[in-house]
Short mmCIF file of C-alpha atoms in Angstrom, two decimals:
data_model
loop_
_atom_site.label_atom_id
_atom_site.label_comp_id
_atom_site.label_asym_id
_atom_site.label_seq_id
_atom_site.Cartn_x
_atom_site.Cartn_y
_atom_site.Cartn_z
CA MET A 1 34.97 27.98 33.92
CA PHE A 2 31.16 25.39 34.78
CA ASN A 3 32.18 26.20 38.85
CA ARG A 4 31.61 29.97 38.04
CA PRO A 5 27.87 32.02 38.62
CA GLY A 6 25.90 32.79 35.70
CA ARG A 7 25.12 36.19 35.10
CA ARG A 8 21.52 36.21 35.97
CA VAL A 9 22.46 34.36 38.85
CA ARG A 10 25.43 37.40 39.55
CA LYS A 11 22.78 39.99 39.09
CA GLN A 12 20.61 38.86 40.84
CA LEU A 13 23.19 38.49 43.83
CA LYS A 14 24.53 41.67 43.31
CA LEU A 15 20.37 43.21 43.39
CA LEU A 16 20.56 42.05 46.18
CA SER A 17 23.35 42.66 47.91
CA ASP A 18 22.39 46.35 47.02
CA ARG A 19 18.70 46.28 48.47
CA LEU A 20 20.15 44.74 51.83
CA ALA A 21 22.15 48.22 52.02
CA GLU A 22 19.67 49.99 50.88
CA GLU A 23 17.17 48.08 53.76
CA ASN A 24 19.16 45.99 55.99
CA PRO A 25 23.24 47.50 56.54
CA VAL A 26 23.65 44.35 59.12
CA LEU A 27 22.77 42.30 56.35
CA LYS A 28 24.94 43.31 53.56
CA GLY A 29 27.93 41.92 54.72
CA VAL A 30 26.70 37.62 55.04
CA VAL A 31 27.09 37.75 50.68
CA ASP A 32 29.32 37.37 50.02
CA PRO A 33 30.28 34.20 52.34
CA PHE A 34 26.01 32.20 50.74
CA ARG A 35 28.67 33.33 47.41
CA GLU A 36 31.48 31.55 49.31
CA LEU A 37 29.17 28.32 49.86
CA ASP A 38 28.26 29.02 46.07
CA ARG A 39 31.35 28.05 45.06
CA VAL A 40 31.65 24.61 46.76
CA GLY A 41 27.60 23.76 45.45
CA TYR A 42 28.97 24.73 41.99
CA ALA A 43 31.36 22.40 41.92
CA SER A 44 30.32 19.61 43.48
CA GLY A 45 27.23 19.32 41.34
CA LEU A 46 24.31 20.40 43.78
CA LEU A 47 23.90 23.79 42.70
CA ASN A 48 22.60 24.64 38.75
CA PRO A 49 25.76 27.63 38.39
CA GLN A 50 23.11 29.07 35.87
CA ASP A 51 19.88 29.58 37.67
CA ASP A 52 21.04 28.32 41.31
CA SER A 53 22.43 29.59 44.50
CA TYR A 54 22.33 28.91 48.66
CA ALA A 55 20.67 32.59 49.27
CA PHE A 56 17.66 32.36 47.07
CA THR A 57 16.80 29.36 48.76
CA ILE A 58 16.32 31.30 52.26
CA SER A 59 14.20 35.03 52.70
CA TRP A 60 16.45 38.22 53.75
CA TRP A 61 13.02 39.67 54.90
CA PRO A 62 11.76 39.23 58.18
CA MET A 63 8.08 38.05 57.08
CA ILE A 64 4.73 39.31 58.72
CA ALA A 65 2.05 36.53 57.96
CA VAL A 66 -1.88 38.03 58.88
CA LEU A 67 -4.03 35.92 58.33
CA GLY A 68 -7.63 35.31 59.24
CA THR A 69 -11.43 35.66 57.98
CA PHE A 70 -12.70 38.04 55.79
CA SER A 71 -14.17 41.04 56.95
CA SER A 72 -12.18 40.23 59.52
CA GLY A 73 -9.84 43.45 60.49
CA LYS A 74 -6.97 42.28 58.45
CA SER A 75 -6.77 44.41 55.90
CA THR A 76 -7.28 47.87 58.41
CA PHE A 77 -4.77 47.82 60.61
CA ILE A 78 -2.17 46.20 57.64
CA ASN A 79 -3.35 50.05 56.56
CA GLU A 80 -3.29 51.48 59.54
CA TYR A 81 0.52 50.01 60.54
CA VAL A 82 1.93 50.94 57.23
CA GLY A 83 0.17 54.29 57.68
CA THR A 84 -1.74 54.78 54.41
CA THR A 85 -4.24 52.76 52.56
CA VAL A 86 -2.66 49.96 51.41
CA GLN A 87 -4.93 47.90 51.30
CA ARG A 88 -8.96 47.97 49.91
CA SER A 89 -11.93 46.43 53.11
CA GLY A 90 -14.96 45.76 53.48
CA SER A 91 -17.42 43.73 55.20
CA GLN A 92 -17.60 41.66 52.39
CA ALA A 93 -14.73 39.88 50.75
CA VAL A 94 -12.57 42.30 49.06
CA ASP A 95 -8.96 41.07 47.82
CA ASP A 96 -8.68 37.09 46.76
CA LYS A 97 -5.18 36.56 45.96
CA PHE A 98 -2.22 37.23 48.89
CA THR A 99 -1.02 40.21 49.15
CA VAL A 100 3.25 41.11 49.33
CA ILE A 101 3.76 44.09 50.57
CA SER A 102 6.71 45.89 51.20
CA TYR A 103 9.18 49.19 50.66
CA GLY A 104 9.13 51.54 47.92
CA GLY A 105 10.35 54.51 47.07
CA SER A 106 7.81 55.86 44.90
CA GLU A 107 4.96 58.01 46.85
CA ARG A 108 2.01 55.98 45.10
CA VAL A 109 1.39 52.47 46.69
CA GLN A 110 2.59 50.31 43.18
CA GLU A 111 0.87 46.88 42.66
CA LEU A 112 2.44 44.09 41.11
CA PRO A 113 1.63 41.10 39.74
CA GLY A 114 1.79 37.94 41.30
CA LEU A 115 5.43 37.35 38.47
CA ALA A 116 6.57 40.12 40.34
CA LEU A 117 7.19 37.57 42.80
CA ASP A 118 8.34 34.37 41.03
CA GLY A 119 10.78 35.35 39.27
CA ASP A 120 13.15 37.03 42.12
CA PRO A 121 14.69 35.64 44.24
CA ARG A 122 14.26 38.64 46.96
CA PHE A 123 11.85 37.48 47.54
CA PRO A 124 9.53 34.55 49.42
CA PHE A 125 7.54 33.16 46.59
CA TYR A 126 10.63 32.50 43.79
CA ARG A 127 9.63 30.13 41.60
CA VAL A 128 6.27 29.43 44.11
CA SER A 129 4.95 28.84 40.31
CA ASP A 130 5.95 25.17 40.60
CA GLU A 131 4.34 24.35 44.02
CA ILE A 132 0.89 26.22 42.69
CA GLU A 133 1.15 23.78 39.31
CA ARG A 134 1.95 20.98 41.81
CA ILE A 135 -1.14 21.92 44.65
CA THR A 136 -4.18 23.21 41.23
CA ASP A 137 -3.23 19.67 39.13
CA GLY A 138 -2.09 21.52 36.58
CA GLY A 139 -5.45 22.71 36.75
CA GLY A 140 -4.68 26.04 34.05
CA ARG A 141 -3.64 28.44 37.01
CA THR A 142 -1.42 30.29 37.24
CA VAL A 143 0.95 32.88 39.79
CA ASP A 144 -1.08 36.35 39.49
CA HIS A 145 -4.64 34.04 40.47
CA PHE A 146 -3.17 33.43 43.72
CA LEU A 147 -0.41 35.99 44.08
CA ALA A 148 -0.12 39.96 44.07
CA MET A 149 3.01 43.02 44.82
CA LYS A 150 2.31 46.07 46.05
CA THR A 151 4.87 48.72 47.85
CA ALA A 152 4.83 51.43 50.14
CA ASN A 153 6.84 53.92 50.91
CA SER A 154 6.19 53.61 54.59
CA GLU A 155 9.33 53.60 57.07
CA ARG A 156 7.37 50.57 59.06
CA LEU A 157 8.59 48.57 55.66
CA ARG A 158 11.67 49.71 55.76
CA GLY A 159 13.83 46.15 56.06
CA ARG A 160 10.13 43.75 56.39
CA ILE A 161 7.72 42.28 54.46
CA LEU A 162 3.70 41.45 55.41
CA ILE A 163 1.39 39.44 53.50
CA ASP A 164 -2.16 39.58 53.34
CA SER A 165 -4.30 36.75 53.32
CA PRO A 166 -7.64 36.14 51.38
CA GLY A 167 -10.83 35.59 53.32
CA PHE A 168 -10.37 31.35 54.20
CA ASP A 169 -14.33 31.48 53.90
CA ALA A 170 -14.05 31.66 50.04
CA ASP A 171 -14.79 30.57 47.12
CA GLU A 172 -13.32 27.41 44.93
CA GLN A 173 -9.96 28.06 45.89
CA ARG A 174 -10.04 27.73 49.26
CA ALA A 175 -8.60 23.97 49.43
CA THR A 176 -4.76 25.82 46.80
CA ILE A 177 -5.39 28.86 49.56
CA LEU A 178 -5.11 26.52 52.24
CA GLN A 179 -2.09 24.34 51.42
CA LEU A 180 -0.34 27.85 50.21
CA THR A 181 -1.24 28.70 53.82
CA ASP A 182 0.90 26.81 55.05
CA HIS A 183 3.51 27.53 53.03
CA ILE A 184 3.34 31.13 54.46
CA ILE A 185 3.26 29.93 57.46
CA ASP A 186 6.54 27.82 57.17
CA LEU A 187 8.38 31.50 55.86
CA SER A 188 6.85 33.25 57.93
CA ASP A 189 9.09 34.31 61.63
CA LEU A 190 4.98 36.04 63.29
CA VAL A 191 1.75 34.48 62.05
CA ILE A 192 -1.06 37.10 63.54
CA VAL A 193 -4.00 35.99 63.20
CA PHE A 194 -7.67 37.92 63.27
CA PHE A 195 -10.68 36.84 64.55
CA ASP A 196 -14.28 38.54 64.52
CA ALA A 197 -15.73 39.11 67.34
CA ARG A 198 -18.62 39.87 66.36
CA HIS A 199 -18.84 36.35 65.53
CA PRO A 200 -18.41 34.56 68.66
CA GLU A 201 -19.22 30.50 67.92
CA PRO A 202 -15.76 29.73 67.34
CA GLY A 203 -17.39 25.53 65.78
CA ALA A 204 -17.83 26.77 62.79
CA MET A 205 -14.50 28.05 61.39
CA ARG A 206 -13.40 24.29 63.06
CA ASP A 207 -11.73 23.52 59.81
CA THR A 208 -10.00 26.79 59.17
CA LEU A 209 -8.35 26.47 63.20
CA GLU A 210 -7.15 22.73 62.52
CA HIS A 211 -5.13 24.77 59.04
CA LEU A 212 -4.60 27.88 61.24
CA VAL A 213 -3.03 25.90 64.83
CA ASN A 214 -3.54 21.77 64.94
CA ARG A 215 -0.70 22.12 61.55
CA VAL A 216 1.46 24.34 63.55
CA ALA A 217 1.15 23.39 67.05
CA GLU A 218 3.06 19.64 65.48
CA ARG A 219 6.41 21.90 64.72
CA ASN A 220 9.08 23.29 67.54
CA ASP A 221 7.95 27.60 65.76
CA PHE A 222 4.52 27.02 66.90
CA ASN A 223 5.33 30.21 69.24
CA LYS A 224 5.32 32.94 66.39
CA LEU A 225 1.47 32.30 66.20
CA VAL A 226 -0.94 34.53 67.79
CA PHE A 227 -4.43 35.37 67.36
CA VAL A 228 -6.11 39.10 67.48
CA LEU A 229 -9.61 39.19 68.39
CA ASN A 230 -10.41 42.44 66.27
CA GLN A 231 -13.83 44.72 66.73
CA ILE A 232 -14.10 44.13 69.72
CA ASP A 233 -16.17 47.58 70.87
CA THR A 234 -19.12 45.51 69.13
CA THR A 235 -19.28 43.40 72.60
CA TRP A 236 -19.29 46.38 74.88
CA ARG A 237 -23.49 45.99 75.86
CA GLU A 238 -22.95 42.62 77.06
CA ASP A 239 -20.25 43.12 78.83
CA ASN A 240 -18.71 40.02 78.53
CA LEU A 241 -15.70 40.16 76.63
CA GLU A 242 -14.01 38.06 78.98
CA GLU A 243 -16.67 34.86 77.68
CA VAL A 244 -15.69 35.81 74.05
CA VAL A 245 -12.23 35.46 74.24
CA SER A 246 -12.33 33.11 76.68
CA ALA A 247 -14.69 30.36 74.00
CA TRP A 248 -11.83 31.49 71.37
CA GLN A 249 -9.73 30.15 73.47
CA ARG A 250 -11.22 27.17 74.87
CA ALA A 251 -11.22 26.52 71.12
CA VAL A 252 -7.85 27.09 70.28
CA VAL A 253 -7.12 25.13 72.96
CA ARG A 254 -9.17 21.81 70.99
CA GLN A 255 -6.81 21.85 68.41
CA GLY A 256 -3.87 21.22 69.80
CA ASN A 257 -2.19 24.20 70.50
CA ALA A 258 -2.33 26.52 74.57
CA THR A 259 0.31 28.88 74.07
CA GLY A 260 -1.15 31.40 71.84
CA ARG A 261 -2.02 35.52 72.79
CA PHE A 262 -5.34 36.60 72.25
CA TYR A 263 -5.28 40.16 71.36
CA CYS A 264 -8.60 42.02 72.07
CA MET A 265 -8.42 44.94 69.42
CA PHE A 266 -10.63 47.12 66.87
CA ASN A 267 -11.05 50.33 64.77
CA GLU A 268 -11.45 53.45 66.93
CA SER A 269 -13.11 55.77 64.00
CA ALA A 270 -14.86 53.18 62.39
CA GLY A 271 -16.54 51.02 65.39
CA VAL A 272 -19.71 51.24 66.87
CA GLU A 273 -21.12 53.92 69.44
CA ILE A 274 -19.84 52.81 73.04
CA GLY A 275 -22.59 54.07 75.14
CA ASP A 276 -21.24 53.44 78.67
CA GLU A 277 -18.17 55.70 79.27
CA GLN A 278 -16.03 53.57 81.77
CA VAL A 279 -17.06 50.35 79.50
CA ARG A 280 -15.14 52.46 76.21
CA GLU A 281 -12.46 53.54 78.76
CA ARG A 282 -11.58 50.43 79.43
CA TYR A 283 -12.16 48.49 75.65
CA GLU A 284 -10.12 51.72 74.55
CA GLU A 285 -6.83 51.42 76.16
CA LYS A 286 -7.02 47.51 75.99
CA SER A 287 -7.14 48.07 72.13
CA GLN A 288 -4.29 50.63 72.74
CA ARG A 289 -2.23 48.56 74.33
CA ASP A 290 -2.05 45.13 72.70
CA ARG A 291 -1.98 47.29 69.24
CA ALA A 292 1.31 48.46 70.58
CA GLU A 293 2.45 45.58 71.46
CA ILE A 294 2.03 43.62 67.63
CA HIS A 295 3.16 46.50 66.71
CA GLU A 296 6.81 46.28 69.09
CA LYS A 297 6.26 41.82 67.84
CA ILE A 298 6.84 43.52 64.04
CA GLN A 299 9.86 45.96 64.79
CA GLU A 300 11.78 42.78 66.57
CA ILE A 301 11.74 39.75 64.72
CA SER A 302 14.00 42.16 62.63
CA SER A 303 16.63 40.89 64.54
CA SER A 304 15.81 37.14 64.92
CA ARG A 305 15.96 37.35 61.14
CA SER A 306 19.61 38.78 61.04
CA TYR A 307 19.79 35.34 63.21
CA ARG A 308 17.70 33.07 61.65
CA ILE A 309 20.15 34.18 58.27
CA LEU A 310 23.46 32.89 59.92
CA GLY A 311 21.90 30.23 61.14
CA SER A 312 20.66 28.99 57.35
CA LEU A 313 24.54 29.78 56.74
CA GLN A 314 25.90 27.42 59.44
CA ALA A 315 22.67 24.51 58.59
CA ILE A 316 23.70 24.84 54.69
CA ALA A 317 27.43 24.07 55.19
CA GLU A 318 26.82 21.52 57.89
CA SER A 319 24.35 20.25 55.74
CA ILE A 320 26.25 19.98 52.96
CA GLU A 321 29.41 18.46 55.14
CA MET A 322 26.88 16.19 57.35
CA ASP A 323 24.45 15.04 54.93
CA ALA A 324 25.77 14.95 51.37
CA LEU A 325 28.25 13.95 51.36
CA PRO A 326 28.22 11.16 53.40
CA ALA A 327 25.42 9.96 51.40
CA LEU A 328 27.32 10.64 47.73
CA ARG A 329 29.80 8.50 49.52
CA ARG A 330 26.98 5.44 49.40
CA ALA A 331 25.77 6.45 45.71
CA LEU A 332 28.99 6.12 45.10
CA GLU A 333 30.37 2.78 46.68
CA ARG A 334 27.51 1.13 45.44
CA TRP A 335 27.84 2.22 42.18
CA ARG A 336 31.28 0.94 41.38
CA ARG A 337 30.70 -2.18 43.44
CA ARG A 338 28.16 -2.82 41.27
CA VAL A 339 29.98 -1.35 37.96
CA PHE A 340 32.55 -3.91 38.53
CA GLN A 341 30.49 -6.94 39.38
CA ILE A 342 29.23 -6.67 36.40
CA ASP A 343 31.48 -6.06 35.16
CA ALA A 344 33.17 -9.58 36.09
CA ALA A 345 30.49 -11.25 35.06
CA MET A 346 30.03 -9.87 31.43
CA PHE A 347 34.27 -10.44 30.38
CA ALA A 348 34.19 -13.61 32.34
CA VAL A 349 30.91 -14.76 29.70
CA ILE A 350 32.71 -13.68 26.98
CA ALA A 351 36.16 -15.75 27.79
CA VAL A 352 34.23 -18.77 27.68
CA ILE A 353 33.06 -17.38 24.40
CA LEU A 354 36.26 -16.27 23.00
CA GLY A 355 37.36 -19.76 24.44
CA VAL A 356 35.08 -22.47 22.66
CA ILE A 357 35.70 -20.15 19.46
CA GLY A 358 39.71 -21.21 20.17
CA TYR A 359 38.50 -24.59 20.96
CA ASN A 360 36.65 -25.18 18.10
CA THR A 361 39.25 -23.26 15.43
CA ALA A 362 42.50 -24.95 17.03
CA GLY A 363 40.98 -28.12 17.08
CA GLY A 364 41.64 -28.57 21.27
CA PHE A 365 42.99 -26.45 23.89
CA GLY A 366 46.64 -28.31 22.33
CA PRO A 367 47.86 -25.44 19.56
CA TRP A 368 47.39 -23.43 22.37
CA MET A 369 49.14 -24.93 24.67
CA ASP A 370 52.52 -25.91 22.40
CA GLY A 371 52.27 -22.29 20.49
CA SER A 372 51.40 -22.85 17.11
CA ALA A 373 47.78 -21.19 17.00
CA TRP A 374 49.68 -17.95 18.37
CA ALA A 375 51.77 -18.60 15.69
CA SER A 376 49.22 -18.63 13.05
CA MET A 377 47.84 -15.46 14.59
CA GLY A 378 50.88 -13.51 14.21
CA GLU A 379 51.00 -14.37 10.16
CA HIS A 380 48.65 -12.96 9.80
CA PRO A 381 49.16 -9.44 11.67
CA ILE A 382 46.32 -6.64 10.19
CA TRP A 383 44.05 -10.08 11.38
CA THR A 384 45.08 -10.62 14.87
CA SER A 385 45.65 -6.71 15.30
CA THR A 386 41.87 -5.59 14.20
CA GLY A 387 40.47 -8.70 16.69
CA ILE A 388 42.17 -7.63 19.77
CA VAL A 389 40.85 -3.56 18.78
CA VAL A 390 37.72 -4.59 18.39
CA LEU A 391 37.83 -7.33 21.56
CA VAL A 392 38.90 -3.84 24.06
CA LEU A 393 36.17 -1.57 21.90
CA VAL A 394 33.19 -4.14 22.79
CA LEU A 395 34.48 -4.40 26.88
CA ALA A 396 35.14 -0.96 26.86
CA GLY A 397 31.98 -0.12 25.94
CA LEU A 398 29.65 -2.95 26.97
CA HIS A 399 31.94 -1.08 30.53
CA PHE A 400 30.75 2.77 30.11
CA PHE A 401 27.12 1.10 29.00
CA ASN A 402 27.02 -0.68 32.66
CA ARG A 403 28.00 2.40 34.03
CA ARG A 404 25.94 4.83 32.51
CA TRP A 405 22.45 2.01 33.76
CA VAL A 406 23.80 1.47 37.01
CA ALA A 407 24.35 5.58 37.56
CA ARG A 408 20.85 5.49 36.71
CA ARG A 409 19.31 3.43 38.42
CA ILE A 410 21.50 4.79 41.53
CA ALA A 411 20.59 8.29 40.45
CA ARG A 412 16.62 7.85 41.02
CA THR A 413 16.78 7.35 44.92
CA LEU A 414 18.71 10.33 45.49
CA PRO A 415 16.76 13.59 46.44
CA THR A 416 16.47 16.71 43.79
CA GLU A 417 16.20 19.00 46.44
CA SER A 418 17.69 18.57 50.01
CA ALA A 419 18.89 22.11 52.36
CA ALA A 420 22.26 21.07 50.49
CA GLY A 421 21.09 20.77 47.44
CA ASN A 422 20.31 17.99 44.48
CA TRP A 423 21.89 15.31 45.64
CA ARG A 424 21.03 13.86 42.03
CA ALA A 425 22.30 16.02 40.08
CA ALA A 426 25.94 15.93 41.72
CA PHE A 427 26.13 11.66 41.72
CA GLU A 428 25.64 12.44 38.24
CA LYS A 429 28.36 14.28 38.15
CA ASN A 430 30.82 12.18 39.26
CA THR A 431 29.39 9.21 37.65
CA ARG A 432 30.36 11.26 33.30
CA PRO A 433 31.93 8.58 31.54
CA TRP A 434 35.33 11.09 31.65
CA ARG A 435 35.26 10.15 35.60
CA TRP A 436 37.89 8.44 37.40
CA MET A 437 36.19 5.34 39.57
CA LEU A 438 38.27 4.46 41.77
CA ARG A 439 38.55 8.15 43.27
CA ARG A 440 37.19 7.66 46.56
CA ALA A 441 36.04 12.04 47.13
CA PRO A 442 33.35 12.95 45.55
CA LEU A 443 33.99 15.61 43.48
CA GLY A 444 34.27 18.77 44.15
CA LEU A 445 34.12 18.41 48.40
CA GLY A 446 37.69 17.11 48.71
CA ARG A 447 39.59 18.11 51.95
CA ARG A 448 39.73 21.93 51.12
CA LYS A 449 36.31 22.07 49.94
CA ILE A 450 35.86 20.21 53.67
CA GLY A 451 37.68 23.29 54.58
CA ARG A 452 36.48 26.23 53.56
CA LEU A 453 33.10 24.98 54.97
CA HIS A 454 34.60 25.00 58.13
CA ALA A 455 35.53 28.34 58.01
CA LEU A 456 32.28 29.87 56.33
CA ARG A 457 30.76 28.38 59.89
CA ASP A 458 33.44 30.17 61.91
CA ARG A 459 32.92 33.37 60.05
CA ALA A 460 28.98 33.08 60.56
CA GLU A 461 29.18 32.93 64.91
CA ALA A 462 31.70 35.42 64.83
CA TYR A 463 29.04 37.49 62.82
CA ILE A 464 26.57 36.26 65.44
CA GLN A 465 28.94 37.63 68.36
CA ARG A 466 29.19 40.63 66.45
CA LEU A 467 25.33 41.05 66.23
CA ASN A 468 24.92 40.26 70.10
CA ASN A 469 27.42 42.62 70.21
CA GLN A 470 24.70 45.37 68.96
CA PHE A 471 21.27 44.10 70.72
CA VAL A 472 22.53 43.31 73.85
CA ASP A 473 23.19 47.30 74.46
CA ALA A 474 21.61 49.35 72.32
CA ARG A 475 23.61 52.39 73.23
CA PRO A 476 27.34 50.15 72.97
CA VAL A 477 30.16 52.56 75.76
CA SER A 478 32.48 54.29 72.93
CA ARG A 479 35.69 54.91 73.63
CA THR A 480 35.46 57.49 75.19
CA GLY A 481 33.92 56.30 78.45
CA GLY A 482 30.64 56.90 76.97
CA ARG A 483 27.65 55.84 75.91
CA ALA A 484 28.13 55.69 72.21
CA SER A 485 25.71 57.69 69.81
CA ALA A 486 23.55 56.58 66.52
CA ALA A 487 26.55 57.15 65.03
CA ASP A 488 29.05 55.56 66.64
CA VAL A 489 26.10 52.16 66.56
CA HIS A 490 25.88 52.73 62.29
CA ARG A 491 30.52 52.70 62.32
CA SER A 492 30.44 49.90 64.82
CA ALA A 493 28.01 47.96 62.41
CA GLU A 494 29.79 48.90 59.24
CA GLN A 495 32.66 47.30 60.87
CA ALA A 496 31.67 44.07 61.23
CA GLN A 497 30.79 43.38 57.94
CA SER A 498 34.22 44.57 57.13
CA ASP A 499 35.95 42.40 59.93
CA THR A 500 33.89 39.77 59.10
CA VAL A 501 34.86 39.26 54.71
CA SER A 502 38.22 39.76 55.89
CA GLU A 503 38.14 37.29 57.83
CA SER A 504 37.62 34.72 54.89
CA THR A 505 41.64 34.20 54.45
CA GLY A 506 42.21 35.53 57.96
CA ASP A 507 41.63 33.93 61.09
CA ALA A 508 38.99 32.25 60.29
CA GLY A 509 39.88 28.97 61.63
CA GLN A 510 39.78 30.63 65.40
CA GLN A 511 37.16 29.96 67.58
CA VAL A 512 34.53 32.15 68.34
CA PRO A 513 33.74 31.57 72.29
CA ALA A 514 29.71 31.05 72.30
CA ALA A 515 27.36 34.63 73.44
CA ASP A 516 24.56 34.57 75.19
CA THR A 517 21.68 35.21 72.04
CA PRO A 518 18.93 38.31 73.03
CA GLY A 519 15.67 36.96 73.37
CA ASP A 520 14.17 36.33 70.03
CA ALA A 521 10.95 37.73 69.82
CA ASN A 522 8.95 34.58 68.74
CA ALA A 523 9.91 32.76 71.67
CA GLU A 524 7.93 33.80 74.61
CA ARG A 525 5.34 31.82 76.02
CA PRO A 526 1.96 33.95 75.01
CA GLU A 527 -0.13 34.31 77.81
CA VAL A 528 -4.24 34.58 77.41
CA ARG A 529 -5.34 38.08 78.44
#
């Protein structure tokens, strides 16, 4: 009963499954393996059945973060991409919050407070209020001070999320905004950084560059960072676009990233009038080509997110077996050893005290040796029985006190947050008073549960191969020998989902041969043109 998810978790997982069916059907069937993984977490104590699910720890929609200074063209780019006016734009800072933009069915753009993101595990800022409280040191600012949500009925938003940042030149919230930016970069599949060509001296933005470039360059996913030099039309009189790009490129390289691709764009409907026809044609061609490439990158990350979600499923299952299980075994072994040591010491002291009392009461050890003292105890059965019961209760009380005291000390050394879940809670579940101390395997992580983890990892590999089959050839060969239609591809995706679900009781242990995965949209080494 205690290993079943609570009503709230079941409701949220159903909402997640329903939304995936609407926006990203290829991933709908993956929710079920996460439910099975949750059962392992609940049984072991790594997850709280009332609030937690491993499905809540990842973002199910591809995320594109649009960062930069104010008036660098971020909002204009988003409005152009979405196809409607979602964000305000202007020459001054008009937004002081991170705005999460997702697909919605209403014909009008809907705006919701940041609380809508904090309380919904389907979105990437689930429970971000805890992080904001930590960053602001309890300054009284809520999630609504830093986050907002908007929905728009645009097919380009179906199955993905855009995040528009406030300008980094900002106000007293600057420190918090930069720290939240780090969090967003961690979550995002593609990070588009806008710079303003009207301010060609990048030296004034050195601290912003450090946050947007240096921090990312230290990790292994820095290739997801691309740079946009916007409003290049302002350079037409000098016709020195290459020099401006080179200045920004050198600034980025100095911060430790030599691979970021620089795109150049401007808004043709709102740009300055370019008097030279040849320069105008060259700038427009450059802007249109680079804009199309960015749109293509955004389109391609949907497939890479599908692979990342399946990779997360495998990583969580592996972390439970390879990280949490050995750590819990070591902690429980330390706990047993220390409890037994303290028990032995305390029982020895009690034995000495009882020996002294017996010696003084009987006038030496002789009466105990010849049996007369024992016979005397038999003459008073009530007092003798009461004394034995009291002694047993004292010894049991000391033992359970030791169990709890040692368990608390060891529990403080275990993390409460990890890929596998809450190690501390799992350890505390194993050290409850009614738990048999001599049992070696941690609760909920016996052979059967580990076998289930292996089966889930095999199912994820099988699902990855089916994703490969869909993405390797956009028009797979049909049964009749020709190229399949879109309906055939859709039926193939549905069949992959049903086959994957059925494998949980079938040949889940069969090893699936590895296949060459398609290139990640963010994995190429960008060049600077």
